[in-house]
PDB file of C-alpha atoms in Angstrom:
ATOM      1  CA  SER R   1      34.150  15.844   9.200  1.00  0.00           C
ATOM      2  CA  ARG R   2      33.280  14.511  12.612  1.00  0.00           C
ATOM      3  CA  PRO R   3      33.073  10.760  13.164  1.00  0.00           C
ATOM      4  CA  GLY R   4      29.577   9.546  12.384  1.00  0.00           C
ATOM      5  CA  GLY R   5      28.706  12.888  10.850  1.00  0.00           C
ATOM      6  CA  ARG R   6      27.687  11.386   7.476  1.00  0.00           C
ATOM      7  CA  ILE R   7      25.592   8.656   9.034  1.00  0.00           C
ATOM      8  CA  GLY R   8      23.903  11.109  11.367  1.00  0.00           C
ATOM      9  CA  GLY R   9      23.234  13.512   8.484  1.00  0.00           C
ATOM     10  CA  ILE R  10      21.723  10.728   6.345  1.00  0.00           C
ATOM     11  CA  ALA R  11      19.510   9.534   9.194  1.00  0.00           C
ATOM     12  CA  THR R  12      18.325  13.030   9.991  1.00  0.00           C
ATOM     13  CA  ALA R  13      17.606  13.927   6.368  1.00  0.00           C
ATOM     14  CA  ALA R  14      15.761  10.664   5.685  1.00  0.00           C
ATOM     15  CA  THR R  15      13.644  11.185   8.789  1.00  0.00           C
ATOM     16  CA  GLY R  16      12.807  14.781   7.698  1.00  0.00           C
ATOM     17  CA  PHE R  17      11.725  13.837   4.210  1.00  0.00           C
ATOM     18  CA  ALA R  18       9.673  10.851   5.434  1.00  0.00           C
ATOM     19  CA  ALA R  19       7.984  13.071   8.002  1.00  0.00           C
ATOM     20  CA  GLY R  20       7.153  15.638   5.312  1.00  0.00           C
ATOM     21  CA  PHE R  21       5.597  12.909   3.166  1.00  0.00           C
ATOM     22  CA  PHE R  22       3.562  11.773   6.173  1.00  0.00           C
ATOM     23  CA  ASP R  23       2.327  15.287   6.831  1.00  0.00           C
ATOM     24  CA  VAL R  24       1.020  15.594   3.286  1.00  0.00           C
ATOM     25  CA  LEU R  25      -0.540  12.198   3.466  1.00  0.00           C
ATOM     26  CA  ALA R  26      -2.323  12.974   6.755  1.00  0.00           C
ATOM     27  CA  LEU R  27      -3.569  16.383   5.559  1.00  0.00           C
ATOM     28  CA  THR R  28      -4.892  14.824   2.351  1.00  0.00           C
ATOM     29  CA  VAL R  29      -6.355  11.498   3.483  1.00  0.00           C
ATOM     30  CA  ILE R  30      -7.331  11.995   7.148  1.00  0.00           C
ATOM     31  CA  TYR R  31      -8.060  15.693   7.641  1.00  0.00           C
ATOM     32  CA  HIS R  32      -9.049  16.471   3.987  1.00  0.00           C
ATOM     33  CA  ARG R  33      -7.351  19.862   4.142  1.00  0.00           C
ATOM     34  CA  ILE R  34      -5.604  19.376   0.854  1.00  0.00           C
ATOM     35  CA  PRO R  35      -7.254  18.187  -2.434  1.00  0.00           C
ATOM     36  CA  VAL R  36      -6.061  14.747  -3.491  1.00  0.00           C
ATOM     37  CA  ILE R  37      -4.416  15.978  -6.678  1.00  0.00           C
ATOM     38  CA  ALA R  38      -2.548  18.697  -4.787  1.00  0.00           C
ATOM     39  CA  GLY R  39      -1.601  16.205  -2.080  1.00  0.00           C
ATOM     40  CA  LEU R  40      -0.196  13.736  -4.672  1.00  0.00           C
ATOM     41  CA  ALA R  41       1.752  16.561  -6.323  1.00  0.00           C
ATOM     42  CA  LEU R  42       3.225  17.693  -2.969  1.00  0.00           C
ATOM     43  CA  GLY R  43       4.060  14.088  -2.069  1.00  0.00           C
ATOM     44  CA  LEU R  44       5.777  13.604  -5.440  1.00  0.00           C
ATOM     45  CA  ALA R  45       7.816  16.805  -4.860  1.00  0.00           C
ATOM     46  CA  ILE R  46       8.875  15.842  -1.349  1.00  0.00           C
ATOM     47  CA  ALA R  47       9.810  12.291  -2.159  1.00  0.00           C
ATOM     48  CA  GLY R  48      11.550  13.436  -5.344  1.00  0.00           C
ATOM     49  CA  ALA R  49      13.568  16.014  -3.504  1.00  0.00           C
ATOM     50  CA  GLY R  50      14.651  13.483  -0.935  1.00  0.00           C
ATOM     51  CA  LEU R  51      15.700  11.013  -3.561  1.00  0.00           C
ATOM     52  CA  VAL R  52      17.589  13.712  -5.525  1.00  0.00           C
ATOM     53  CA  LEU R  53      19.513  14.505  -2.398  1.00  0.00           C
ATOM     54  CA  ALA R  54      20.217  10.757  -1.864  1.00  0.00           C
ATOM     55  CA  ARG R  55      21.501  10.547  -5.379  1.00  0.00           C
ATOM     56  CA  GLN R  56      23.726  13.636  -4.905  1.00  0.00           C
ATOM     57  CA  TRP R  57      25.176  12.103  -1.683  1.00  0.00           C
ATOM     58  CA  ASN R  58      25.457   8.738  -3.494  1.00  0.00           C
ATOM     59  CA  SER R  59      23.730   7.086  -0.528  1.00  0.00           C
ATOM     60  CA  GLN R  60      21.521   4.061  -1.167  1.00  0.00           C
ATOM     61  CA  PRO R  61      20.733   3.736   2.589  1.00  0.00           C
ATOM     62  CA  PHE R  62      19.287   7.266   2.490  1.00  0.00           C
ATOM     63  CA  ALA R  63      17.074   6.533  -0.475  1.00  0.00           C
ATOM     64  CA  ALA R  64      16.020   3.076   0.846  1.00  0.00           C
ATOM     65  CA  GLY R  65      15.359   4.563   4.289  1.00  0.00           C
ATOM     66  CA  VAL R  66      12.967   7.206   2.955  1.00  0.00           C
ATOM     67  CA  VAL R  67      11.063   4.748   0.806  1.00  0.00           C
ATOM     68  CA  GLY R  68      11.060   1.958   3.424  1.00  0.00           C
ATOM     69  CA  ALA R  69       9.823   4.182   6.206  1.00  0.00           C
ATOM     70  CA  ILE R  70       6.961   5.528   4.180  1.00  0.00           C
ATOM     71  CA  ILE R  71       5.902   2.135   2.896  1.00  0.00           C
ATOM     72  CA  VAL R  72       5.952   0.440   6.323  1.00  0.00           C
ATOM     73  CA  LEU R  73       4.342   3.210   8.380  1.00  0.00           C
ATOM     74  CA  ALA R  74       1.852   4.757   5.971  1.00  0.00           C
ATOM     75  CA  PRO R  75      -0.854   2.022   6.400  1.00  0.00           C
ATOM     76  CA  PHE R  76      -0.907   2.726  10.115  1.00  0.00           C
ATOM     77  CA  LEU R  77      -1.491   6.418   9.449  1.00  0.00           C
ATOM     78  CA  THR R  78      -4.423   5.761   7.091  1.00  0.00           C
ATOM     79  CA  ASN R  79      -5.867   2.874   9.231  1.00  0.00           C
ATOM     80  CA  GLY R  80      -5.437   0.299   6.517  1.00  0.00           C
ATOM     81  CA  PHE R  81      -5.038   0.013   2.784  1.00  0.00           C
ATOM     82  CA  THR R  82      -7.064   2.562   0.861  1.00  0.00           C
ATOM     83  CA  VAL R  83      -7.288   3.803  -2.646  1.00  0.00           C
ATOM     84  CA  GLU R  84      -5.687   7.085  -1.533  1.00  0.00           C
ATOM     85  CA  LEU R  85      -2.767   5.246   0.096  1.00  0.00           C
ATOM     86  CA  ALA R  86      -2.236   3.234  -3.082  1.00  0.00           C
ATOM     87  CA  ALA R  87      -2.141   6.455  -5.075  1.00  0.00           C
ATOM     88  CA  PHE R  88       0.532   7.920  -2.706  1.00  0.00           C
ATOM     89  CA  ALA R  89       2.507   4.658  -2.939  1.00  0.00           C
ATOM     90  CA  LEU R  90       2.392   4.931  -6.759  1.00  0.00           C
ATOM     91  CA  VAL R  91       3.660   8.464  -6.533  1.00  0.00           C
ATOM     92  CA  LEU R  92       6.523   7.270  -4.387  1.00  0.00           C
ATOM     93  CA  LEU R  93       7.327   4.585  -6.959  1.00  0.00           C
ATOM     94  CA  ILE R  94       7.445   7.186  -9.757  1.00  0.00           C
ATOM     95  CA  ALA R  95       9.515   9.653  -7.707  1.00  0.00           C
ATOM     96  CA  SER R  96      12.116   6.992  -6.907  1.00  0.00           C
ATOM     97  CA  LEU R  97      12.614   5.994 -10.580  1.00  0.00           C
ATOM     98  CA  PRO R  98      15.111   8.754 -11.471  1.00  0.00           C
ATOM     99  CA  ALA R  99      17.275   7.841  -8.500  1.00  0.00           C
ATOM    100  CA  GLN R 100      18.087   4.578 -10.264  1.00  0.00           C
ATOM    101  CA  ILE R 101      19.492   6.175 -13.411  1.00  0.00           C
ATOM    102  CA  GLY R 102      23.192   5.589 -13.370  1.00  0.00           C
ATOM    103  CA  ARG R 103      22.986   3.894  -9.977  1.00  0.00           C
ATOM    104  CA  ASN R 104      22.587   0.132  -9.390  1.00  0.00           C
ATOM    105  CA  TRP R 105      20.733   0.266  -6.077  1.00  0.00           C
ATOM    106  CA  PRO R 106      19.089  -3.144  -5.687  1.00  0.00           C
ATOM    107  CA  VAL R 107      17.848  -2.480  -2.116  1.00  0.00           C
ATOM    108  CA  LEU R 108      16.013   0.644  -3.183  1.00  0.00           C
ATOM    109  CA  HIS R 109      14.533  -1.182  -6.188  1.00  0.00           C
ATOM    110  CA  ALA R 110      13.353  -4.019  -3.985  1.00  0.00           C
ATOM    111  CA  PHE R 111      11.917  -1.733  -1.273  1.00  0.00           C
ATOM    112  CA  ARG R 112       9.956   0.396  -3.667  1.00  0.00           C
ATOM    113  CA  THR R 113       8.621  -2.385  -5.886  1.00  0.00           C
ATOM    114  CA  VAL R 114       7.723  -4.870  -3.096  1.00  0.00           C
ATOM    115  CA  GLY R 115       6.277  -2.040  -0.963  1.00  0.00           C
ATOM    116  CA  VAL R 116       4.059  -0.615  -3.652  1.00  0.00           C
ATOM    117  CA  SER R 117       3.003  -4.048  -4.851  1.00  0.00           C
ATOM    118  CA  LEU R 118       1.974  -5.026  -1.314  1.00  0.00           C
ATOM    119  CA  THR R 119       0.106  -1.768  -0.856  1.00  0.00           C
ATOM    120  CA  LEU R 120      -1.788  -2.287  -4.128  1.00  0.00           C
ATOM    121  CA  LEU R 121      -2.621  -5.886  -3.240  1.00  0.00           C
ATOM    122  CA  GLY R 122      -3.953  -4.754   0.143  1.00  0.00           C
ATOM    123  CA  ALA R 123      -5.979  -1.963  -1.354  1.00  0.00           C
ATOM    124  CA  ILE R 124      -7.405  -4.216  -4.029  1.00  0.00           C
ATOM    125  CA  GLY R 125      -8.433  -6.820  -1.499  1.00  0.00           C
ATOM    126  CA  ALA R 126     -10.004  -4.136   0.751  1.00  0.00           C
ATOM    127  CA  ALA R 127     -11.985  -2.628  -2.105  1.00  0.00           C
ATOM    128  CA  ALA R 128     -13.117  -5.923  -3.624  1.00  0.00           C
ATOM    129  CA  GLY R 129     -16.256  -6.241  -1.567  1.00  0.00           C
ATOM    130  CA  GLU R 130     -17.426  -2.695  -2.241  1.00  0.00           C
ATOM    131  CA  GLU R 131     -16.916  -2.055  -5.939  1.00  0.00           C
ATOM    132  CA  HIS R 132     -14.887  -3.214  -8.910  1.00  0.00           C
ATOM    133  CA  PRO R 133     -11.419  -1.779  -8.420  1.00  0.00           C
ATOM    134  CA  HIS R 134     -11.020  -0.084 -11.818  1.00  0.00           C
ATOM    135  CA  VAL R 135      -8.953   2.743 -10.378  1.00  0.00           C
ATOM    136  CA  LEU R 136      -6.710   0.288  -8.616  1.00  0.00           C
ATOM    137  CA  LEU R 137      -6.428  -1.695 -11.855  1.00  0.00           C
ATOM    138  CA  SER R 138      -5.135   1.371 -13.606  1.00  0.00           C
ATOM    139  CA  MET R 139      -2.666   1.940 -10.784  1.00  0.00           C
ATOM    140  CA  ALA R 140      -1.492  -1.656 -11.023  1.00  0.00           C
ATOM    141  CA  VAL R 141      -0.858  -1.231 -14.772  1.00  0.00           C
ATOM    142  CA  LEU R 142       1.103   1.981 -14.258  1.00  0.00           C
ATOM    143  CA  ALA R 143       3.159   0.427 -11.415  1.00  0.00           C
ATOM    144  CA  LEU R 144       4.036  -2.491 -13.688  1.00  0.00           C
ATOM    145  CA  LEU R 145       5.128  -0.154 -16.539  1.00  0.00           C
ATOM    146  CA  VAL R 146       7.219   2.012 -14.190  1.00  0.00           C
ATOM    147  CA  THR R 147       8.895  -1.016 -12.654  1.00  0.00           C
ATOM    148  CA  LEU R 148       9.517  -2.551 -16.031  1.00  0.00           C
ATOM    149  CA  VAL R 149      11.241   0.612 -17.313  1.00  0.00           C
ATOM    150  CA  GLY R 150      13.436   0.728 -14.234  1.00  0.00           C
ATOM    151  CA  SER R 151      14.281  -2.974 -14.353  1.00  0.00           C
ATOM    152  CA  LEU R 152      15.112  -2.974 -18.042  1.00  0.00           C
ATOM    153  CA  TRP R 153      17.330   0.106 -17.500  1.00  0.00           C
ATOM    154  CA  LEU R 154      19.290  -1.787 -14.854  1.00  0.00           C
ATOM    155  CA  LEU R 155      19.368  -5.097 -16.704  1.00  0.00           C
ATOM    156  CA  THR R 156      20.880  -3.606 -19.860  1.00  0.00           C
ATOM    157  CA  GLY R 157      23.742  -2.288 -17.778  1.00  0.00           C
ATOM    158  CA  ASP R 158      24.285  -5.240 -15.481  1.00  0.00           C
ATOM    159  CA  GLU R 159      23.496  -8.775 -16.642  1.00  0.00           C
ATOM    160  CA  GLY R 160      24.009 -10.221 -13.166  1.00  0.00           C
ATOM    161  CA  ASP R 161      21.231  -8.070 -11.592  1.00  0.00           C
ATOM    162  CA  LEU R 162      18.872 -10.801 -10.355  1.00  0.00           C
ATOM    163  CA  THR R 163      16.928  -8.263  -8.241  1.00  0.00           C
ATOM    164  CA  SER R 164      15.525  -6.503 -11.321  1.00  0.00           C
ATOM    165  CA  SER R 165      14.284  -9.769 -12.818  1.00  0.00           C
ATOM    166  CA  VAL R 166      12.522 -10.695  -9.552  1.00  0.00           C
ATOM    167  CA  MET R 167      10.966  -7.250  -9.324  1.00  0.00           C
ATOM    168  CA  ILE R 168       9.414  -7.625 -12.729  1.00  0.00           C
ATOM    169  CA  ALA R 169       7.586 -10.676 -11.496  1.00  0.00           C
ATOM    170  CA  VAL R 170       6.548  -8.936  -8.267  1.00  0.00           C
ATOM    171  CA  ALA R 171       5.163  -5.962 -10.171  1.00  0.00           C
ATOM    172  CA  CYS R 172       2.962  -8.240 -12.268  1.00  0.00           C
ATOM    173  CA  THR R 173       1.088  -9.617  -9.248  1.00  0.00           C
ATOM    174  CA  PRO R 174      -1.258  -6.641  -8.451  1.00  0.00           C
ATOM    175  CA  GLY R 175      -2.566  -6.533 -12.001  1.00  0.00           C
ATOM    176  CA  LEU R 176      -3.162 -10.228 -12.109  1.00  0.00           C
ATOM    177  CA  TYR R 177      -4.800 -10.217  -8.655  1.00  0.00           C
ATOM    178  CA  SER R 178      -7.064  -7.298  -9.521  1.00  0.00           C
ATOM    179  CA  ALA R 179      -8.369  -9.212 -12.571  1.00  0.00           C
ATOM    180  CA  LEU R 180      -9.838 -11.821 -10.297  1.00  0.00           C
ATOM    181  CA  PHE R 181     -12.323  -9.265  -8.935  1.00  0.00           C
ATOM    182  CA  LEU R 182     -13.416  -7.929 -12.287  1.00  0.00           C
ATOM    183  CA  PRO R 183     -16.121  -9.282 -14.621  1.00  0.00           C
ATOM    184  CA  VAL R 184     -14.727 -12.092 -16.739  1.00  0.00           C
ATOM    185  CA  TRP R 185     -15.346 -10.194 -19.936  1.00  0.00           C
ATOM    186  CA  PRO R 186     -13.777  -7.927 -20.860  1.00  0.00           C
ATOM    187  CA  LEU R 187     -11.306  -6.853 -18.125  1.00  0.00           C
ATOM    188  CA  GLY R 188     -11.127 -10.123 -16.229  1.00  0.00           C
ATOM    189  CA  VAL R 189      -9.568 -11.725 -19.336  1.00  0.00           C
ATOM    190  CA  LEU R 190      -8.005  -8.732 -21.018  1.00  0.00           C
ATOM    191  CA  MET R 191      -5.876  -7.737 -18.027  1.00  0.00           C
ATOM    192  CA  PRO R 192      -3.869 -11.015 -17.842  1.00  0.00           C
ATOM    193  CA  VAL R 193      -3.704 -11.153 -21.628  1.00  0.00           C
ATOM    194  CA  GLY R 194      -2.281  -7.577 -21.559  1.00  0.00           C
ATOM    195  CA  VAL R 195       0.334  -8.609 -19.013  1.00  0.00           C
ATOM    196  CA  ALA R 196       1.366 -11.538 -21.194  1.00  0.00           C
ATOM    197  CA  ALA R 197       1.472  -9.279 -24.275  1.00  0.00           C
ATOM    198  CA  VAL R 198       3.690  -6.763 -22.560  1.00  0.00           C
ATOM    199  CA  MET R 199       6.116  -9.519 -21.404  1.00  0.00           C
ATOM    200  CA  GLY R 200       6.113 -10.989 -24.922  1.00  0.00           C
ATOM    201  CA  ALA R 201       6.763  -7.661 -26.512  1.00  0.00           C
ATOM    202  CA  VAL R 202       9.715  -6.991 -24.278  1.00  0.00           C
ATOM    203  CA  LEU R 203      11.187 -10.433 -25.045  1.00  0.00           C
ATOM    204  CA  LEU R 204      10.799  -9.775 -28.768  1.00  0.00           C
ATOM    205  CA  LEU R 205      11.906  -6.154 -28.924  1.00  0.00           C
ATOM    206  CA  VAL R 206      14.561  -5.773 -26.260  1.00  0.00           C
ATOM    207  CA  GLY R 207      17.823  -7.383 -27.063  1.00  0.00           C
ATOM    208  CA  GLY R 208      20.724  -8.269 -24.808  1.00  0.00           C
ATOM    209  CA  LEU R 209      18.632  -9.322 -21.851  1.00  0.00           C
ATOM    210  CA  PRO R 210      20.229 -11.888 -19.528  1.00  0.00           C
ATOM    211  CA  MET R 211      18.764 -15.369 -19.411  1.00  0.00           C
ATOM    212  CA  HIS R 212      17.258 -14.987 -15.900  1.00  0.00           C
ATOM    213  CA  ALA R 213      15.283 -11.953 -17.070  1.00  0.00           C
ATOM    214  CA  ARG R 214      14.001 -13.742 -20.139  1.00  0.00           C
ATOM    215  CA  ILE R 215      12.930 -16.757 -18.111  1.00  0.00           C
ATOM    216  CA  THR R 216      11.183 -14.552 -15.573  1.00  0.00           C
ATOM    217  CA  MET R 217       9.230 -12.692 -18.192  1.00  0.00           C
ATOM    218  CA  ALA R 218       8.355 -15.822 -20.079  1.00  0.00           C
ATOM    219  CA  ALA R 219       7.142 -17.456 -16.811  1.00  0.00           C
ATOM    220  CA  MET R 220       4.927 -14.416 -16.010  1.00  0.00           C
ATOM    221  CA  ALA R 221       3.525 -14.444 -19.555  1.00  0.00           C
ATOM    222  CA  GLY R 222       2.689 -18.124 -19.170  1.00  0.00           C
ATOM    223  CA  LEU R 223       1.034 -17.516 -15.769  1.00  0.00           C
ATOM    224  CA  ALA R 224      -0.973 -14.659 -17.145  1.00  0.00           C
ATOM    225  CA  LEU R 225      -2.152 -16.684 -20.094  1.00  0.00           C
ATOM    226  CA  LEU R 226      -3.046 -19.567 -17.797  1.00  0.00           C
ATOM    227  CA  GLN R 227      -5.153 -17.251 -15.664  1.00  0.00           C
ATOM    228  CA  ALA R 228      -6.915 -15.800 -18.695  1.00  0.00           C
ATOM    229  CA  SER R 229      -7.569 -19.282 -20.034  1.00  0.00           C
ATOM    230  CA  VAL R 230      -9.076 -20.548 -16.793  1.00  0.00           C
ATOM    231  CA  GLN R 231     -11.181 -17.410 -16.259  1.00  0.00           C
ATOM    232  CA  GLY R 232     -12.456 -16.966 -19.818  1.00  0.00           C
ATOM    233  CA  THR R 233     -12.906 -20.484 -21.118  1.00  0.00           C
ATOM    234  CA  ARG R 234     -15.863 -22.766 -20.594  1.00  0.00           C
ATOM    235  CA  ASP R 235     -15.302 -26.188 -19.045  1.00  0.00           C
ATOM    236  CA  ALA R 236     -15.776 -28.025 -22.305  1.00  0.00           C
ATOM    237  CA  LEU R 237     -13.037 -26.072 -24.046  1.00  0.00           C
ATOM    238  CA  LEU R 238     -10.664 -25.593 -21.109  1.00  0.00           C
ATOM    239  CA  VAL R 239      -8.692 -28.822 -21.708  1.00  0.00           C
ATOM    240  CA  VAL R 240      -8.075 -27.947 -25.393  1.00  0.00           C
ATOM    241  CA  VAL R 241      -7.078 -24.370 -24.526  1.00  0.00           C
ATOM    242  CA  LEU R 242      -4.618 -25.536 -21.771  1.00  0.00           C
ATOM    243  CA  LEU R 243      -3.095 -28.104 -24.169  1.00  0.00           C
ATOM    244  CA  MET R 244      -2.534 -25.376 -26.790  1.00  0.00           C
ATOM    245  CA  LEU R 245      -1.083 -23.137 -24.109  1.00  0.00           C
ATOM    246  CA  ALA R 246       1.290 -25.885 -22.958  1.00  0.00           C
ATOM    247  CA  LEU R 247       2.493 -26.534 -26.476  1.00  0.00           C
ATOM    248  CA  SER R 248       3.040 -22.795 -27.055  1.00  0.00           C
ATOM    249  CA  LEU R 249       5.032 -22.435 -23.832  1.00  0.00           C
ATOM    250  CA  SER R 250       7.096 -25.478 -24.729  1.00  0.00           C
ATOM    251  CA  ALA R 251       7.985 -23.920 -28.057  1.00  0.00           C
ATOM    252  CA  LEU R 252       8.831 -20.634 -26.357  1.00  0.00           C
ATOM    253  CA  GLY R 253      11.039 -22.487 -23.860  1.00  0.00           C
ATOM    254  CA  TYR R 254      12.868 -24.143 -26.707  1.00  0.00           C
ATOM    255  CA  GLN R 255      13.446 -20.789 -28.372  1.00  0.00           C
ATOM    256  CA  LEU R 256      14.769 -19.300 -25.106  1.00  0.00           C
ATOM    257  CA  ARG R 257      17.111 -22.259 -24.788  1.00  0.00           C
ATOM    258  CA  GLU R 258      18.477 -21.718 -28.255  1.00  0.00           C
TER     259      GLU R 258
END
């Protein structure tokens, strides 16, 4: 092959798939020529095809380039963070999950998780003054579950994978942030409690996790419970609840140490 041929081919292919994704995004969100469901399906197909090709070529730069370009440039195309943009970002997150199977690509994992989390945070903040972001809350939950599956897959095969542990914490932030804009009861409290329950369930049911992953999930569970306690408890009971929470976390820390 010619010198630079592989690099040029990767760059050209990544640009083509990103441009195709942008075309579908524009036709769906800006020009309204394609129904949202059809646009999401087309976006999933385009991103998935690009990432399948990246996997076939065994090229992390190709996969990360497609995801990174879409995440960085899409908000400029939609003039800000919207619910539709968050939906397309979630589709991109789901499409990139199979590319991780059998590949430890930390850059791709970081790009897709941080990018989607920031998009969700921006969309939640933009929608907060208009209506309660129940749709975005659902997206945040799904993004957390998808990221958790991908991270656990990588962690069970590589105990030194610090990126996956950090990405679990990053993926928790949209859900916890969205709960701040919801009525205290039920969703304002149940959302952080649900995050804590998921982290606790993983700690109890998934064996062989490295210490850094267990510490990360325990810390996010503690943060979520703290948020739920502060939001859902009256002032008179808050001190008692926080004391009980501190004792529980201390016991959990002791168990992790053992």
